[in-house]
Amino acid sequence: MLGKKTTFFFLFILVATSPLYLVSQKKSKKVDATQLKTSPKLVVGIVVDQMRYDYLTRFWDQYDEGGFKRLINEGFNCKNNHFNYAPTSTGPGHTSVYTGTTPSRHGIIGNNWYDKVNEVEVYCASDSTYASVGTSSDAGQMSPHRMNVTTITDQLRLHTQKRGKTIAIALKDRGAVLPGGHTANAAYWFHGADEGLWITSSYYMDQLPKWVKDYNESGKVKDYKKTWTTMKDVSTYVESGLDKNRYEGLFETETTATFPHDTPNMLNKNADFEILKYTPYGNSITADFAIEALEKEGLGSDTITDFLAISFSSTDYVGHKYGVNSKEVEDTYIRLDKDLERLFKALDKKVGNGEYTVFLTADHGAVDVPSYLKDMKIPAGYFDSDAMKERFSEFLKYTFGTTDIIKNYSNYQFFLDHKIIKNLDMDLAKAEELIAKELLGYEGVDQVFTGHQMWNNHYTSGIPYILQQGYHQKRSGDILMVLEPGVVTYHETGSTHGSPQIYDTHVPLLFFGKGVKKGSTVARTEIPDIAPTIAALLGIAFPNGTTGKPIAKVLE
């Protein structure tokens, strides 16, 4: 009689060598191989400029099923998603989404910043070595040359030996140039002024493609030069404040910031297309052009993955003008929801439902209008820069004998003249500390940090962590100032952003489509996690400056 061990051994041999077992093993190995990557025909990256996370929940009942609700109901919602650096502004925001890292590595430390090597102010996307294409103005003299690392769009182009296309589209030049990366086939942005044209830079091409020329000549943009009325009955916009209030800006010729907005500039068919950016029609123009690009460029038409980067910028213009609690913002998001639905239907038709992958996020949030908050008895206010300058100048003269020790003040950063400090036989760290302690005593200032602190400490949480992630050793200033929550440097109407405060850092992050699980998480995610998540989904290399991590829960 065989023992138990011997019986088990023979049974194991019998099962392991049976045809059924071998087939199942082969099938298992095949499944594992297919899990190396997901291959959507097209990846669509959507950045909504100045979108707070709570716009999803506040306006939920106003949305239809095919836009934001489709993304959330069929996709994955990261509810606790944040920017992990400051300044929270458009240039750094778009760059961080697509590079998987922060300004401390990618180098885009603001929309504009002081170049302390050449002692001039620079714009994040400007490049005078290239010419405008599609306009005789200088609005097309742009390139991504100030961005120090690759983007997810670059990595896809490299992975496919440039067989996969990348097209980037936005009203703002920086909203197209930076997401497109260094290798985009094209980046297009909207030149308003008195032209109303989609343009580009000679960095990408010598002349516009025929389809873009045809689009510019079609008159479709002119059709949006019309009165801005609400999409729904304004009385149903209960998710926002009163239409008539003192917290909103005015269009030229208006006496009240109320619906309908029908100024002569809007109705004039031949001039002032810039005004369209400050209406939801700017987003509709963007959606129209993106859908045209989808078809004319043949995006997602084969098995080699393409990338379409879209930024909806009018949400930012409207927020700045009217504030986050305005009926204008509510109407803008209701209309954007319809534009997203149009876009998704076009993707379903041209690429195929289930054949593309989408992510949607924002480049920053925004603060409630401080004057409104004050009326609600919530601590808030406006930082008096002029009063600071007067008192600060006296301090500098008394302490250092000159005001020239400050070379520049921008983005709440002070750039010091290191030569003067050296001539005074003073230690730089000591000079920084003296100035920081002085600034900390000013009304409206919450915290101050020095470059010495940024260099010598490793912060892992709180405001110092956020500042350090935005601090670039070669480009940033010597002293970093943080205003109190609810305090801004801005006029008394409309909303703004840029701070490390949570209302500027908390933004949506939605994933949808091929390779994406359905679900949600309240675990913290950060903006630099987006690019490596998409890279992991596609099975391609991470952007070369990546500091974020793939969000495992998102991926199938």
JSON list of N, CA and C in Angstrom, two decimals, residues 181-229:
[
{"chain": "A", "resi": 181, "resn": "GLY", "atom": "N", "xyz": [5.01, 69.20, -25.44]},
{"chain": "A", "resi": 181, "resn": "GLY", "atom": "CA", "xyz": [6.36, 68.73, -25.23]},
{"chain": "A", "resi": 181, "resn": "GLY", "atom": "C", "xyz": [7.32, 69.22, -26.30]},
{"chain": "A", "resi": 182, "resn": "HIS", "atom": "N", "xyz": [8.48, 68.61, -26.35]},
{"chain": "A", "resi": 182, "resn": "HIS", "atom": "CA", "xyz": [9.53, 69.01, -27.28]},
{"chain": "A", "resi": 182, "resn": "HIS", "atom": "C", "xyz": [9.35, 68.42, -28.67]},
{"chain": "A", "resi": 183, "resn": "THR", "atom": "N", "xyz": [8.50, 67.40, -28.79]},
{"chain": "A", "resi": 183, "resn": "THR", "atom": "CA", "xyz": [8.44, 66.63, -30.04]},
{"chain": "A", "resi": 183, "resn": "THR", "atom": "C", "xyz": [7.07, 66.65, -30.71]},
{"chain": "A", "resi": 184, "resn": "ALA", "atom": "N", "xyz": [6.17, 67.51, -30.28]},
{"chain": "A", "resi": 184, "resn": "ALA", "atom": "CA", "xyz": [4.82, 67.53, -30.84]},
{"chain": "A", "resi": 184, "resn": "ALA", "atom": "C", "xyz": [4.83, 67.75, -32.34]},
{"chain": "A", "resi": 185, "resn": "ASN", "atom": "N", "xyz": [3.91, 67.08, -33.04]},
{"chain": "A", "resi": 185, "resn": "ASN", "atom": "CA", "xyz": [3.72, 67.37, -34.46]},
{"chain": "A", "resi": 185, "resn": "ASN", "atom": "C", "xyz": [3.20, 68.78, -34.65]},
{"chain": "A", "resi": 186, "resn": "ALA", "atom": "N", "xyz": [2.36, 69.21, -33.69]},
{"chain": "A", "resi": 186, "resn": "ALA", "atom": "CA", "xyz": [1.81, 70.56, -33.77]},
{"chain": "A", "resi": 186, "resn": "ALA", "atom": "C", "xyz": [1.27, 71.00, -32.43]},
{"chain": "A", "resi": 187, "resn": "ALA", "atom": "N", "xyz": [1.38, 72.28, -32.15]},
{"chain": "A", "resi": 187, "resn": "ALA", "atom": "CA", "xyz": [0.68, 72.92, -31.03]},
{"chain": "A", "resi": 187, "resn": "ALA", "atom": "C", "xyz": [0.00, 74.15, -31.61]},
{"chain": "A", "resi": 188, "resn": "TYR", "atom": "N", "xyz": [-1.29, 74.27, -31.35]},
{"chain": "A", "resi": 188, "resn": "TYR", "atom": "CA", "xyz": [-2.06, 75.39, -31.88]},
{"chain": "A", "resi": 188, "resn": "TYR", "atom": "C", "xyz": [-2.68, 76.17, -30.73]},
{"chain": "A", "resi": 189, "resn": "TRP", "atom": "N", "xyz": [-2.69, 77.49, -30.85]},
{"chain": "A", "resi": 189, "resn": "TRP", "atom": "CA", "xyz": [-3.36, 78.33, -29.86]},
{"chain": "A", "resi": 189, "resn": "TRP", "atom": "C", "xyz": [-4.11, 79.44, -30.58]},
{"chain": "A", "resi": 190, "resn": "PHE", "atom": "N", "xyz": [-5.01, 80.08, -29.83]},
{"chain": "A", "resi": 190, "resn": "PHE", "atom": "CA", "xyz": [-5.95, 81.04, -30.42]},
{"chain": "A", "resi": 190, "resn": "PHE", "atom": "C", "xyz": [-5.42, 82.46, -30.26]},
{"chain": "A", "resi": 191, "resn": "HIS", "atom": "N", "xyz": [-5.22, 83.12, -31.38]},
{"chain": "A", "resi": 191, "resn": "HIS", "atom": "CA", "xyz": [-4.82, 84.53, -31.38]},
{"chain": "A", "resi": 191, "resn": "HIS", "atom": "C", "xyz": [-6.08, 85.36, -31.55]},
{"chain": "A", "resi": 192, "resn": "GLY", "atom": "N", "xyz": [-6.52, 86.00, -30.45]},
{"chain": "A", "resi": 192, "resn": "GLY", "atom": "CA", "xyz": [-7.75, 86.78, -30.49]},
{"chain": "A", "resi": 192, "resn": "GLY", "atom": "C", "xyz": [-7.54, 88.12, -31.17]},
{"chain": "A", "resi": 193, "resn": "ALA", "atom": "N", "xyz": [-7.26, 89.14, -30.34]},
{"chain": "A", "resi": 193, "resn": "ALA", "atom": "CA", "xyz": [-7.03, 90.51, -30.86]},
{"chain": "A", "resi": 193, "resn": "ALA", "atom": "C", "xyz": [-8.10, 90.84, -31.89]},
{"chain": "A", "resi": 194, "resn": "ASP", "atom": "N", "xyz": [-7.70, 91.37, -33.04]},
{"chain": "A", "resi": 194, "resn": "ASP", "atom": "CA", "xyz": [-8.67, 91.69, -34.08]},
{"chain": "A", "resi": 194, "resn": "ASP", "atom": "C", "xyz": [-8.65, 90.67, -35.21]},
{"chain": "A", "resi": 195, "resn": "GLU", "atom": "N", "xyz": [-8.06, 89.46, -34.92]},
{"chain": "A", "resi": 195, "resn": "GLU", "atom": "CA", "xyz": [-7.95, 88.44, -35.97]},
{"chain": "A", "resi": 195, "resn": "GLU", "atom": "C", "xyz": [-8.81, 87.21, -35.72]},
{"chain": "A", "resi": 196, "resn": "GLY", "atom": "N", "xyz": [-8.78, 86.65, -34.52]},
{"chain": "A", "resi": 196, "resn": "GLY", "atom": "CA", "xyz": [-9.57, 85.46, -34.22]},
{"chain": "A", "resi": 196, "resn": "GLY", "atom": "C", "xyz": [-9.13, 84.24, -35.00]},
{"chain": "A", "resi": 197, "resn": "LEU", "atom": "N", "xyz": [-7.81, 83.92, -34.92]},
{"chain": "A", "resi": 197, "resn": "LEU", "atom": "CA", "xyz": [-7.25, 82.84, -35.72]},
{"chain": "A", "resi": 197, "resn": "LEU", "atom": "C", "xyz": [-6.54, 81.81, -34.84]},
{"chain": "A", "resi": 198, "resn": "TRP", "atom": "N", "xyz": [-6.52, 80.57, -35.31]},
{"chain": "A", "resi": 198, "resn": "TRP", "atom": "CA", "xyz": [-5.68, 79.53, -34.71]},
{"chain": "A", "resi": 198, "resn": "TRP", "atom": "C", "xyz": [-4.31, 79.62, -35.36]},
{"chain": "A", "resi": 199, "resn": "ILE", "atom": "N", "xyz": [-3.27, 79.73, -34.54]},
{"chain": "A", "resi": 199, "resn": "ILE", "atom": "CA", "xyz": [-1.92, 79.95, -35.04]},
{"chain": "A", "resi": 199, "resn": "ILE", "atom": "C", "xyz": [-0.95, 78.96, -34.41]},
{"chain": "A", "resi": 200, "resn": "THR", "atom": "N", "xyz": [0.31, 79.02, -34.85]},
{"chain": "A", "resi": 200, "resn": "THR", "atom": "CA", "xyz": [1.35, 78.19, -34.26]},
{"chain": "A", "resi": 200, "resn": "THR", "atom": "C", "xyz": [2.70, 78.88, -34.43]},
{"chain": "A", "resi": 201, "resn": "SER", "atom": "N", "xyz": [3.77, 78.11, -34.23]},
{"chain": "A", "resi": 201, "resn": "SER", "atom": "CA", "xyz": [5.14, 78.62, -34.28]},
{"chain": "A", "resi": 201, "resn": "SER", "atom": "C", "xyz": [5.94, 77.85, -35.32]},
{"chain": "A", "resi": 202, "resn": "SER", "atom": "N", "xyz": [6.96, 78.50, -35.87]},
{"chain": "A", "resi": 202, "resn": "SER", "atom": "CA", "xyz": [7.85, 77.81, -36.81]},
{"chain": "A", "resi": 202, "resn": "SER", "atom": "C", "xyz": [8.66, 76.73, -36.12]},
{"chain": "A", "resi": 203, "resn": "TYR", "atom": "N", "xyz": [8.60, 76.65, -34.80]},
{"chain": "A", "resi": 203, "resn": "TYR", "atom": "CA", "xyz": [9.19, 75.52, -34.08]},
{"chain": "A", "resi": 203, "resn": "TYR", "atom": "C", "xyz": [8.59, 74.21, -34.58]},
{"chain": "A", "resi": 204, "resn": "TYR", "atom": "N", "xyz": [7.31, 74.24, -34.96]},
{"chain": "A", "resi": 204, "resn": "TYR", "atom": "CA", "xyz": [6.60, 73.04, -35.37]},
{"chain": "A", "resi": 204, "resn": "TYR", "atom": "C", "xyz": [6.50, 72.89, -36.89]},
{"chain": "A", "resi": 205, "resn": "MET", "atom": "N", "xyz": [6.34, 74.00, -37.60]},
{"chain": "A", "resi": 205, "resn": "MET", "atom": "CA", "xyz": [6.08, 73.93, -39.03]},
{"chain": "A", "resi": 205, "resn": "MET", "atom": "C", "xyz": [6.33, 75.29, -39.67]},
{"chain": "A", "resi": 206, "resn": "ASP", "atom": "N", "xyz": [6.47, 75.29, -40.98]},
{"chain": "A", "resi": 206, "resn": "ASP", "atom": "CA", "xyz": [6.73, 76.53, -41.71]},
{"chain": "A", "resi": 206, "resn": "ASP", "atom": "C", "xyz": [5.44, 77.22, -42.15]},
{"chain": "A", "resi": 207, "resn": "GLN", "atom": "N", "xyz": [4.38, 76.44, -42.30]},
{"chain": "A", "resi": 207, "resn": "GLN", "atom": "CA", "xyz": [3.08, 77.02, -42.64]},
{"chain": "A", "resi": 207, "resn": "GLN", "atom": "C", "xyz": [1.96, 76.16, -42.08]},
{"chain": "A", "resi": 208, "resn": "LEU", "atom": "N", "xyz": [0.80, 76.76, -41.91]},
{"chain": "A", "resi": 208, "resn": "LEU", "atom": "CA", "xyz": [-0.34, 76.03, -41.38]},
{"chain": "A", "resi": 208, "resn": "LEU", "atom": "C", "xyz": [-0.80, 74.97, -42.37]},
{"chain": "A", "resi": 209, "resn": "PRO", "atom": "N", "xyz": [-1.25, 73.81, -41.88]},
{"chain": "A", "resi": 209, "resn": "PRO", "atom": "CA", "xyz": [-1.85, 72.82, -42.78]},
{"chain": "A", "resi": 209, "resn": "PRO", "atom": "C", "xyz": [-3.11, 73.40, -43.45]},
{"chain": "A", "resi": 210, "resn": "LYS", "atom": "N", "xyz": [-3.45, 72.85, -44.56]},
{"chain": "A", "resi": 210, "resn": "LYS", "atom": "CA", "xyz": [-4.61, 73.34, -45.30]},
{"chain": "A", "resi": 210, "resn": "LYS", "atom": "C", "xyz": [-5.87, 73.32, -44.46]},
{"chain": "A", "resi": 211, "resn": "TRP", "atom": "N", "xyz": [-6.03, 72.28, -43.64]},
{"chain": "A", "resi": 211, "resn": "TRP", "atom": "CA", "xyz": [-7.27, 72.17, -42.87]},
{"chain": "A", "resi": 211, "resn": "TRP", "atom": "C", "xyz": [-7.38, 73.29, -41.83]},
{"chain": "A", "resi": 212, "resn": "VAL", "atom": "N", "xyz": [-6.24, 73.75, -41.29]},
{"chain": "A", "resi": 212, "resn": "VAL", "atom": "CA", "xyz": [-6.26, 74.86, -40.33]},
{"chain": "A", "resi": 212, "resn": "VAL", "atom": "C", "xyz": [-6.57, 76.17, -41.06]},
{"chain": "A", "resi": 213, "resn": "LYS", "atom": "N", "xyz": [-5.96, 76.35, -42.21]},
{"chain": "A", "resi": 213, "resn": "LYS", "atom": "CA", "xyz": [-6.25, 77.55, -43.02]},
{"chain": "A", "resi": 213, "resn": "LYS", "atom": "C", "xyz": [-7.73, 77.59, -43.37]},
{"chain": "A", "resi": 214, "resn": "ASP", "atom": "N", "xyz": [-8.25, 76.45, -43.80]},
{"chain": "A", "resi": 214, "resn": "ASP", "atom": "CA", "xyz": [-9.67, 76.39, -44.16]},
{"chain": "A", "resi": 214, "resn": "ASP", "atom": "C", "xyz": [-10.55, 76.70, -42.97]},
{"chain": "A", "resi": 215, "resn": "TYR", "atom": "N", "xyz": [-10.16, 76.18, -41.80]},
{"chain": "A", "resi": 215, "resn": "TYR", "atom": "CA", "xyz": [-10.95, 76.44, -40.59]},
{"chain": "A", "resi": 215, "resn": "TYR", "atom": "C", "xyz": [-10.93, 77.94, -40.26]},
{"chain": "A", "resi": 216, "resn": "ASN", "atom": "N", "xyz": [-9.76, 78.55, -40.33]},
{"chain": "A", "resi": 216, "resn": "ASN", "atom": "CA", "xyz": [-9.65, 79.98, -40.03]},
{"chain": "A", "resi": 216, "resn": "ASN", "atom": "C", "xyz": [-10.47, 80.83, -40.99]},
{"chain": "A", "resi": 217, "resn": "GLU", "atom": "N", "xyz": [-10.61, 80.37, -42.22]},
{"chain": "A", "resi": 217, "resn": "GLU", "atom": "CA", "xyz": [-11.35, 81.13, -43.23]},
{"chain": "A", "resi": 217, "resn": "GLU", "atom": "C", "xyz": [-12.84, 80.81, -43.24]},
{"chain": "A", "resi": 218, "resn": "SER", "atom": "N", "xyz": [-13.25, 79.83, -42.44]},
{"chain": "A", "resi": 218, "resn": "SER", "atom": "CA", "xyz": [-14.64, 79.35, -42.50]},
{"chain": "A", "resi": 218, "resn": "SER", "atom": "C", "xyz": [-15.65, 80.30, -41.88]},
{"chain": "A", "resi": 219, "resn": "GLY", "atom": "N", "xyz": [-15.20, 81.20, -41.00]},
{"chain": "A", "resi": 219, "resn": "GLY", "atom": "CA", "xyz": [-16.12, 82.09, -40.32]},
{"chain": "A", "resi": 219, "resn": "GLY", "atom": "C", "xyz": [-16.77, 81.48, -39.10]},
{"chain": "A", "resi": 220, "resn": "LYS", "atom": "N", "xyz": [-16.35, 80.26, -38.71]},
{"chain": "A", "resi": 220, "resn": "LYS", "atom": "CA", "xyz": [-16.96, 79.60, -37.55]},
{"chain": "A", "resi": 220, "resn": "LYS", "atom": "C", "xyz": [-16.71, 80.36, -36.25]},
{"chain": "A", "resi": 221, "resn": "VAL", "atom": "N", "xyz": [-15.53, 80.96, -36.13]},
{"chain": "A", "resi": 221, "resn": "VAL", "atom": "CA", "xyz": [-15.23, 81.73, -34.92]},
{"chain": "A", "resi": 221, "resn": "VAL", "atom": "C", "xyz": [-16.12, 82.97, -34.84]},
{"chain": "A", "resi": 222, "resn": "LYS", "atom": "N", "xyz": [-16.33, 83.63, -35.97]},
{"chain": "A", "resi": 222, "resn": "LYS", "atom": "CA", "xyz": [-17.18, 84.83, -35.99]},
{"chain": "A", "resi": 222, "resn": "LYS", "atom": "C", "xyz": [-18.59, 84.54, -35.50]},
{"chain": "A", "resi": 223, "resn": "ASP", "atom": "N", "xyz": [-19.04, 83.31, -35.72]},
{"chain": "A", "resi": 223, "resn": "ASP", "atom": "CA", "xyz": [-20.40, 82.96, -35.30]},
{"chain": "A", "resi": 223, "resn": "ASP", "atom": "C", "xyz": [-20.59, 83.04, -33.80]},
{"chain": "A", "resi": 224, "resn": "TYR", "atom": "N", "xyz": [-19.48, 83.00, -33.05]},
{"chain": "A", "resi": 224, "resn": "TYR", "atom": "CA", "xyz": [-19.56, 83.10, -31.59]},
{"chain": "A", "resi": 224, "resn": "TYR", "atom": "C", "xyz": [-19.54, 84.54, -31.09]},
{"chain": "A", "resi": 225, "resn": "LYS", "atom": "N", "xyz": [-19.45, 85.48, -32.00]},
{"chain": "A", "resi": 225, "resn": "LYS", "atom": "CA", "xyz": [-19.52, 86.89, -31.61]},
{"chain": "A", "resi": 225, "resn": "LYS", "atom": "C", "xyz": [-20.99, 87.25, -31.42]},
{"chain": "A", "resi": 226, "resn": "LYS", "atom": "N", "xyz": [-21.51, 86.88, -30.27]},
{"chain": "A", "resi": 226, "resn": "LYS", "atom": "CA", "xyz": [-22.94, 87.04, -30.01]},
{"chain": "A", "resi": 226, "resn": "LYS", "atom": "C", "xyz": [-23.17, 87.27, -28.53]},
{"chain": "A", "resi": 227, "resn": "THR", "atom": "N", "xyz": [-24.38, 87.63, -28.20]},
{"chain": "A", "resi": 227, "resn": "THR", "atom": "CA", "xyz": [-24.75, 87.88, -26.81]},
{"chain": "A", "resi": 227, "resn": "THR", "atom": "C", "xyz": [-24.54, 86.63, -25.96]},
{"chain": "A", "resi": 228, "resn": "TRP", "atom": "N", "xyz": [-23.98, 86.82, -24.77]},
{"chain": "A", "resi": 228, "resn": "TRP", "atom": "CA", "xyz": [-23.84, 85.72, -23.83]},
{"chain": "A", "resi": 228, "resn": "TRP", "atom": "C", "xyz": [-25.07, 85.67, -22.94]},
{"chain": "A", "resi": 229, "resn": "THR", "atom": "N", "xyz": [-25.91, 84.69, -23.20]},
{"chain": "A", "resi": 229, "resn": "THR", "atom": "CA", "xyz": [-27.08, 84.44, -22.36]},
{"chain": "A", "resi": 229, "resn": "THR", "atom": "C", "xyz": [-26.86, 83.11, -21.64]}
]
